[in-house]
Coordinates of C-alpha atoms in Angstrom, one line a residue:
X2 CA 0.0 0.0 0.0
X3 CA 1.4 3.6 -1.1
X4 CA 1.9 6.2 1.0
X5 CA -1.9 7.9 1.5
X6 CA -3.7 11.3 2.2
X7 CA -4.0 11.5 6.0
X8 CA -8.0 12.6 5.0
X9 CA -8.2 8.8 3.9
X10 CA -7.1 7.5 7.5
X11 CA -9.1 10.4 9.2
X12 CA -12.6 9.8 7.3
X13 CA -12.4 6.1 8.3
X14 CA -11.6 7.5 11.9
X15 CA -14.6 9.6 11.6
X16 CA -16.9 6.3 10.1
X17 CA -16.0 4.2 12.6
X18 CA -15.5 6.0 15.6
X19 CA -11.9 5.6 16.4
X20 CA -9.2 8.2 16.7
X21 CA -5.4 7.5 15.0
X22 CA -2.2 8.7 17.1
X23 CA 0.4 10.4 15.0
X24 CA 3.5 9.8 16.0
X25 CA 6.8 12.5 15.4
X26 CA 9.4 10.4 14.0
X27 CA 13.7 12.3 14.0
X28 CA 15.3 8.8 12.9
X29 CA 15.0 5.4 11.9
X30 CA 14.6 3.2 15.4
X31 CA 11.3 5.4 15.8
X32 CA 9.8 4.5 12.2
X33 CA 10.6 0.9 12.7
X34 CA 9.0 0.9 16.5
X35 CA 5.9 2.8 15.0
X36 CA 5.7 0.1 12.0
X37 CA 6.2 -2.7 14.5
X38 CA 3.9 -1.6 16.8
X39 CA 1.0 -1.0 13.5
X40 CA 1.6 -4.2 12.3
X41 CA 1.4 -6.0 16.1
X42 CA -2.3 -4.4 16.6
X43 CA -3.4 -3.8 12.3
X44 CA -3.3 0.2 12.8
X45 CA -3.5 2.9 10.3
X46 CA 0.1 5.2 10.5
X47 CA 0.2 8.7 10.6
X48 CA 3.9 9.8 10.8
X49 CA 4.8 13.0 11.0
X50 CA 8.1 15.5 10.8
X51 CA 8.7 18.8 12.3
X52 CA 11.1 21.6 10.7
X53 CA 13.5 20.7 13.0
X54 CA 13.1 16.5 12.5
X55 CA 13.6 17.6 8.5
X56 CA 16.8 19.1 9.3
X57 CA 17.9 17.1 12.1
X58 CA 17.3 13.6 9.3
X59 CA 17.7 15.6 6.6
X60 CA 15.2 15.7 4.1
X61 CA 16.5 12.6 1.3
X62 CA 17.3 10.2 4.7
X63 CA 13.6 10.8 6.5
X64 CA 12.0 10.7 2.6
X65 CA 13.9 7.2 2.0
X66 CA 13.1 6.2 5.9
X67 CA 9.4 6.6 5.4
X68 CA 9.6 4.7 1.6
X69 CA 11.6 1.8 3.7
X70 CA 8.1 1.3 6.0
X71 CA 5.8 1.3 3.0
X72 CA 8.2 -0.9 1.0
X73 CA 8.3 -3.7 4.2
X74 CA 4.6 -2.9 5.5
X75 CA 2.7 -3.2 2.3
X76 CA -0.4 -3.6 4.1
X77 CA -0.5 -0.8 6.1
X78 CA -1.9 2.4 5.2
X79 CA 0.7 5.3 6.3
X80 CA -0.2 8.7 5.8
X81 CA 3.1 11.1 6.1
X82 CA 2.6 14.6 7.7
X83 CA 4.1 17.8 8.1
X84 CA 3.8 18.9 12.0
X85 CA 3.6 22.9 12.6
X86 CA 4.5 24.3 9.3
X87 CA 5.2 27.9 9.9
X88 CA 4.5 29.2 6.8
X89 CA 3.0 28.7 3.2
X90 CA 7.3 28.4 2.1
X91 CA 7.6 25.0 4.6
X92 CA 4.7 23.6 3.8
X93 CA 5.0 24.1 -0.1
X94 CA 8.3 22.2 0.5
X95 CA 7.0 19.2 2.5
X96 CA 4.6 18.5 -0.2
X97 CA 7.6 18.8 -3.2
X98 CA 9.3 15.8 -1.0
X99 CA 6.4 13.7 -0.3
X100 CA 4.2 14.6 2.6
X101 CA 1.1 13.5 1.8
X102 CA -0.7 16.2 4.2
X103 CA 0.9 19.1 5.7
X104 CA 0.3 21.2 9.2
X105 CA -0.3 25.3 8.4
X106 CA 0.0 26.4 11.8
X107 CA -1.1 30.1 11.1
X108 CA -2.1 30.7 15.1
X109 CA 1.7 32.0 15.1
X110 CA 3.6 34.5 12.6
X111 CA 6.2 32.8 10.6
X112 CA 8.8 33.3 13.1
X113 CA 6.8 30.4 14.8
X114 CA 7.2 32.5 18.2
X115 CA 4.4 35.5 17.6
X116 CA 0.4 35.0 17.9
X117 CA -1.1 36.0 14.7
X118 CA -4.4 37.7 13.7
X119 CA -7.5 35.3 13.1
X120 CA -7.5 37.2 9.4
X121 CA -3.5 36.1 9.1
X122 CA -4.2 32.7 10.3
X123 CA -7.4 32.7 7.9
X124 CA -5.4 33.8 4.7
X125 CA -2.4 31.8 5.0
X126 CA -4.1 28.5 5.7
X127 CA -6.7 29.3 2.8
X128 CA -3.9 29.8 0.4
X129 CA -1.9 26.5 1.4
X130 CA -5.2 24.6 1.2
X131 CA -5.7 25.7 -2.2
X132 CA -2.5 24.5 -3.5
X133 CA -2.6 21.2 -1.7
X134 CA -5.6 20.0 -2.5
X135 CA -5.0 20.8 -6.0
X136 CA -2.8 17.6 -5.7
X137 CA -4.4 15.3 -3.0
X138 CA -2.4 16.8 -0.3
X139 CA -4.3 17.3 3.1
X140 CA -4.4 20.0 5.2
X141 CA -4.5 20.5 8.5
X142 CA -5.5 24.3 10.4
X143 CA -4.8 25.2 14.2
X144 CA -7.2 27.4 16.0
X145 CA -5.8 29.0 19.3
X146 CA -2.2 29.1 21.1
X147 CA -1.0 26.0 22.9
X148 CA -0.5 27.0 26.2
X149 CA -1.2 25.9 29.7
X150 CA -4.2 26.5 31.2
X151 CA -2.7 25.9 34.6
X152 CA -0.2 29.2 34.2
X153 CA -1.6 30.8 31.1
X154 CA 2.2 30.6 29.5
X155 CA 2.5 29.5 26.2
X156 CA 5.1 27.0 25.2
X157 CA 7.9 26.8 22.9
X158 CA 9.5 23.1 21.9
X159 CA 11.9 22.3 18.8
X160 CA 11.8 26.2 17.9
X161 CA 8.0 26.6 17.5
X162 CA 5.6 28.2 20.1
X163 CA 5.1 31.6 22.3
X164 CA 6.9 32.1 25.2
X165 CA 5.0 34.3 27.4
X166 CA 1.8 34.8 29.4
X167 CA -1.2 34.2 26.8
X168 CA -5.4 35.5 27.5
X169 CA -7.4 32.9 28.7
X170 CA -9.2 33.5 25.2
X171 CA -5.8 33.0 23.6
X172 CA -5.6 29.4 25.0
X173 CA -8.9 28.2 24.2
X174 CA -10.5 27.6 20.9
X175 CA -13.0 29.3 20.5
X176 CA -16.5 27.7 18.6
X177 CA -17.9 29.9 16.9
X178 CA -14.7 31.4 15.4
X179 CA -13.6 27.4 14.2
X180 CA -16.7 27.8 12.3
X181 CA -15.4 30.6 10.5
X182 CA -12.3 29.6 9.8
X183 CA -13.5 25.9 8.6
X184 CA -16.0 27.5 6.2
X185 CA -13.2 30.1 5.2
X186 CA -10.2 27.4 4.6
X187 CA -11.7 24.5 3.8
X188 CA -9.1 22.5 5.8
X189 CA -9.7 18.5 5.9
X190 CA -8.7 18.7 10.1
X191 CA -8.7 21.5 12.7
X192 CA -5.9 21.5 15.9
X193 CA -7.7 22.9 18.9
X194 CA -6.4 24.9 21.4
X195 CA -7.7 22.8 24.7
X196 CA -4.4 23.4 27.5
X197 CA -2.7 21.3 26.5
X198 CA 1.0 21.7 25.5
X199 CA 4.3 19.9 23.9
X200 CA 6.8 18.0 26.2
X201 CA 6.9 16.3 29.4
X202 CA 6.1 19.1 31.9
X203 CA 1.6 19.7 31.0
X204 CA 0.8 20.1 34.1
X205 CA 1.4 20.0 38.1
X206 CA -1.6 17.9 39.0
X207 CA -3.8 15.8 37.6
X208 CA -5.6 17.7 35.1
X209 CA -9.4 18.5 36.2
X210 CA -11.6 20.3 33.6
X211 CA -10.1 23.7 34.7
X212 CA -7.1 23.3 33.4
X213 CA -8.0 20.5 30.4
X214 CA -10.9 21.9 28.8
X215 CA -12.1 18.6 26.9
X216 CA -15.8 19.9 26.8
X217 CA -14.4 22.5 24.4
X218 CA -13.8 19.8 21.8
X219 CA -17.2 19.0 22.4
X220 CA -18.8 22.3 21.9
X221 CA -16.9 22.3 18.8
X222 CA -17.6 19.4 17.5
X223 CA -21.7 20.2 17.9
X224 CA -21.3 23.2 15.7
X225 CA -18.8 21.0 13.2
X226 CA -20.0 17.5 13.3
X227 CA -17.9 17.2 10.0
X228 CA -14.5 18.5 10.9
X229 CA -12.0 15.9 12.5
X230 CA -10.8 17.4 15.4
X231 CA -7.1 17.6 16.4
X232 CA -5.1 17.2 20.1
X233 CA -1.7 18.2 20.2
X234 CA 0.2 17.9 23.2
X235 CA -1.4 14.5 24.2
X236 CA 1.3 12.1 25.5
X237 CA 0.7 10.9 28.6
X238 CA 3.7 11.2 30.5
X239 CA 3.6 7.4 32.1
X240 CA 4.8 7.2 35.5
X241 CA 6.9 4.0 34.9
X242 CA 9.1 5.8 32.3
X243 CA 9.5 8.6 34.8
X244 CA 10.7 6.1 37.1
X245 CA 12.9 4.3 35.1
X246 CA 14.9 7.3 33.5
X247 CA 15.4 9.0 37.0
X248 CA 16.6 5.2 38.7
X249 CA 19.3 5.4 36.2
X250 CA 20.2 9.1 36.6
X251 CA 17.9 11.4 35.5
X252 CA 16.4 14.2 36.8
X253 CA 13.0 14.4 35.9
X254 CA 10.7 16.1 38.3
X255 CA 7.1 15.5 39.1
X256 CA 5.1 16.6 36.0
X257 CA 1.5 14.8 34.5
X258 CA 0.2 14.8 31.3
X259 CA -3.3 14.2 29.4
X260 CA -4.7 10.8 31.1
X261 CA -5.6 8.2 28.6
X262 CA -9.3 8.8 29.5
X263 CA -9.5 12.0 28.6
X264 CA -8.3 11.3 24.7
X265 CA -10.5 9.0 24.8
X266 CA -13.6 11.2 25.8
X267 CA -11.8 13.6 23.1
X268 CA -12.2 10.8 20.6
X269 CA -15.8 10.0 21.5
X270 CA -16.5 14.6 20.6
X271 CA -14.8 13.7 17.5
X272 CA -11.3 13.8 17.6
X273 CA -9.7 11.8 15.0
X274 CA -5.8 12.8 15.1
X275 CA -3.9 12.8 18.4
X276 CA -0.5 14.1 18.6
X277 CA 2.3 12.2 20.2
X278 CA 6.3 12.5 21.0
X279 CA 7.1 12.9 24.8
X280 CA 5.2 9.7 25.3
X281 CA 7.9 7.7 22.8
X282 CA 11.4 10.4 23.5
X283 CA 10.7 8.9 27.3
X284 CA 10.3 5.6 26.2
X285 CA 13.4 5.5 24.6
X286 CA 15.0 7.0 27.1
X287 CA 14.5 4.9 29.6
X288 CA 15.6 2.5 28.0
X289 CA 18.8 3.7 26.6
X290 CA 19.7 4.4 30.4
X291 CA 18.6 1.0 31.8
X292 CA 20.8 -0.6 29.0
X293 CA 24.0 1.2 29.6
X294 CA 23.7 1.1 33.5
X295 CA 23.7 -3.1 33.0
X296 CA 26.8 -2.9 30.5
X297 CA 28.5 0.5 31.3
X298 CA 31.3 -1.8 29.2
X299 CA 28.8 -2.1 26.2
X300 CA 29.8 0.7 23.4
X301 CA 28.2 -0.8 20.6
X302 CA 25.3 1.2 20.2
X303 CA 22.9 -1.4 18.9
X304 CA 23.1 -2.7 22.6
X305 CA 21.0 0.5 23.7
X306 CA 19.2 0.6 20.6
X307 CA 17.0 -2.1 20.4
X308 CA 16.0 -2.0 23.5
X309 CA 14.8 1.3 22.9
X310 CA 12.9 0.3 20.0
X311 CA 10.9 -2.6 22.1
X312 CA 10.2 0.1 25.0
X313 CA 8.8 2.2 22.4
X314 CA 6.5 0.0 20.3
X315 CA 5.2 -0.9 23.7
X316 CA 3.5 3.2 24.2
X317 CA 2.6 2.5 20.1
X318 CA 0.9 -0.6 20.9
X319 CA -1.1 0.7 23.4
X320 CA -2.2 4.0 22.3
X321 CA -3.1 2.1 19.4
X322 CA -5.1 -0.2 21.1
X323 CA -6.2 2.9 23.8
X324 CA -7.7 4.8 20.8
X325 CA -9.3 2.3 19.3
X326 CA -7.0 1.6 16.1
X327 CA -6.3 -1.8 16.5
X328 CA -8.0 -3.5 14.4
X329 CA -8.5 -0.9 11.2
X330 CA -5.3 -1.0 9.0
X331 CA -6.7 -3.7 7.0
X332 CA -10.3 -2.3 6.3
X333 CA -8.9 0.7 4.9
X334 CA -9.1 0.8 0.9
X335 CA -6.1 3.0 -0.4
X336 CA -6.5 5.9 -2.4
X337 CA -3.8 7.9 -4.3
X338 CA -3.2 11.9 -4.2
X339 CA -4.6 12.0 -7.7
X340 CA -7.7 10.5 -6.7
X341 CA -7.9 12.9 -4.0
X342 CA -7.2 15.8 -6.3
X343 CA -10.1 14.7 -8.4
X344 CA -12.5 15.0 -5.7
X345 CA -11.6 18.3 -4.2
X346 CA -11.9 19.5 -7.9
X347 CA -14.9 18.3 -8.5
X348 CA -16.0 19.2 -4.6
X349 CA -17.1 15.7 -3.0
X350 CA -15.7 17.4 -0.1
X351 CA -18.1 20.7 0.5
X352 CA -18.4 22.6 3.0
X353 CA -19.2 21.5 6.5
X354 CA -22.3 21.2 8.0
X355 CA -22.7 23.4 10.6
X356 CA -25.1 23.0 13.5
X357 CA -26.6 26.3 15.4
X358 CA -25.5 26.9 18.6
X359 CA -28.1 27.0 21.7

């Protein structure tokens, strides 16, 4: 099976009530962890690059990387996403190497640091849908700042995101303006803003409704029944990995992040795409510590890294079977970018239906 639209995987999300993670993926232990852990359960893939994972691989080795997992898994459908994409230049690029869908974060400038206008975020995101979807590529839009509810800072990780206090407003999506922006794009997904954020330190607590808004996503979804809904900032930070890395040296301090039950309430409003890395960076981790503390002799670094590839295809497996994946790969019929093109020409895919607000 080729390499697919990420609006294939999410519209067979949406049909049969499931949500898919997507998984940020720097190097080649992580695509073969992912890839293990899909085949182990029969789970669409959606992997997906930031700026800095494109230039960190390098743009020919993360191309030929992702080829390698459609080339061995035949059978499984893998869509292949751009993550934040800070402008109209980056996401023009991801689609010239490959990406079947990109990410037009235009909730921040182009400097990735600065919150932009609703009218900027509007524009930019219109214009990169329009040239995608002339060739099959998927879209997807973000609405609001990630930020935490908790503090009301923003967040900055792998040189995207404000740094600074942020307006309640700011931090929250807000519904009747993801109508507008829907109807105005035409994007195939929408990121909400909800309190969550990237990285291992969410929140202090256990996040309660005050500071993890998931009845947002609901509202949202009841005036866009049609719009798959996105979480970012949705690993779970799992206590045993906490535990591990900080028996072997680290130093990682209390911290919590979004409880499996919560995405799953998410999926149940209609989320379809849900954004993981911390989950998988602790994973491997972890590992890489326990392996050298046993064999501080051991330089080879294949000792560490399989190791690290088994702890992470473990988290894969079982978000996979958490979100209710497991079990889809295989009932998905492939579709091409061509195919895709045709029906956004010939507009199979209108606009939304909305739903009035009471």
């Amino acid at each position: 099976m080729a390499l697919v639209p990420l609006r294939l995987l999410l519209d067979h999300a949406a049909e049969n009530s499931y949500g898919i993670p997507a998984y940020n993926v720097n190097n080649m232990e992580q695509i073969q962890a992912i890839m293990q852990a899909a085949q182990e359960t029969d789970s669409p893939v959606i992997l997906q690059a930031s700026r800095g994972a494109r230039n960190y691989a390098g743009e020919a080795f993360l191309r030929h990387l992702v080829l390698a997992a459609v080339e061995t898994y035949p059978n499984i459908p893998i869509a292949m996403h751009q993550d934040h994409g800070n402008s109209a230049a980056t996401c023009y690029s991801a689609m010239k190497q490959g990406f079947t869908s990109v990410m037009m974060d235009g909730s921040l400038e182009a400097d990735a640091k600065t919150p932009a206008s609703f009218e900027y975020n509007v524009e930019i995101t219109r214009r990169v849908v329009e040239v995608a979807h002339a060739i099959g590529v998927s879209v997807e839009g973000e609405l609001g700042c990630l930020g935490s509810l908790e503090t009301g800072m923003g967040e900055a990780e792998d040189g995207h995101g404000f740094e600074g206090a942020l307006s309640h407003d700011q931090l929250l999506t807000d519904p009747d303006e993801a109508v507008q922006f829907v109807e105005a794009t035409g994007v195939d997904a929408l990121a909400v803003a909800i309190g969550t954020s990237h990285g291992a330190y969410k929140f202090t607590r256990k996040p309660t409704g005050e500071i993890l808004a998931i009845s947002r996503i609901e509202e949202i979804h009841n005036r866009l029944p049609n719009t798959h809904l996105v979480m970012h900032g949705s690993s779970s930070v799992p206590e045993d990995l906490l535990a591990l890395i900080n028996q072997y040296g680290g130093k990682i301090p209390e911290t919590y992040g979004v409880p499996l039950e919560e995405i799953q309430k998410g999926i149940k409003c209609g989320v379809r795409k849900v954004n993981i890395d911390t989950d998988n960076r602790l994973a491997i981790t972890a590992a890489v510590r326990e392996a050298l503390a046993a064999k501080p002799e051991e330089f080879d670094p294949r000792h560490f890294m399989k190791p690290s590839i088994k702890y992470m295809q473990k988290v894969c497996a079982e978000r996979y079977n958490a979100f209710w994946s497991a079990g889809n790969g295989s009932k998905i019929k492939t579709a091409s970018l061509e195919e895709f093109a045709a029906k956004y020409a010939k507009g199979v895919y209108p606009a939304p239906k909305v739903t009035v607000s009471v």
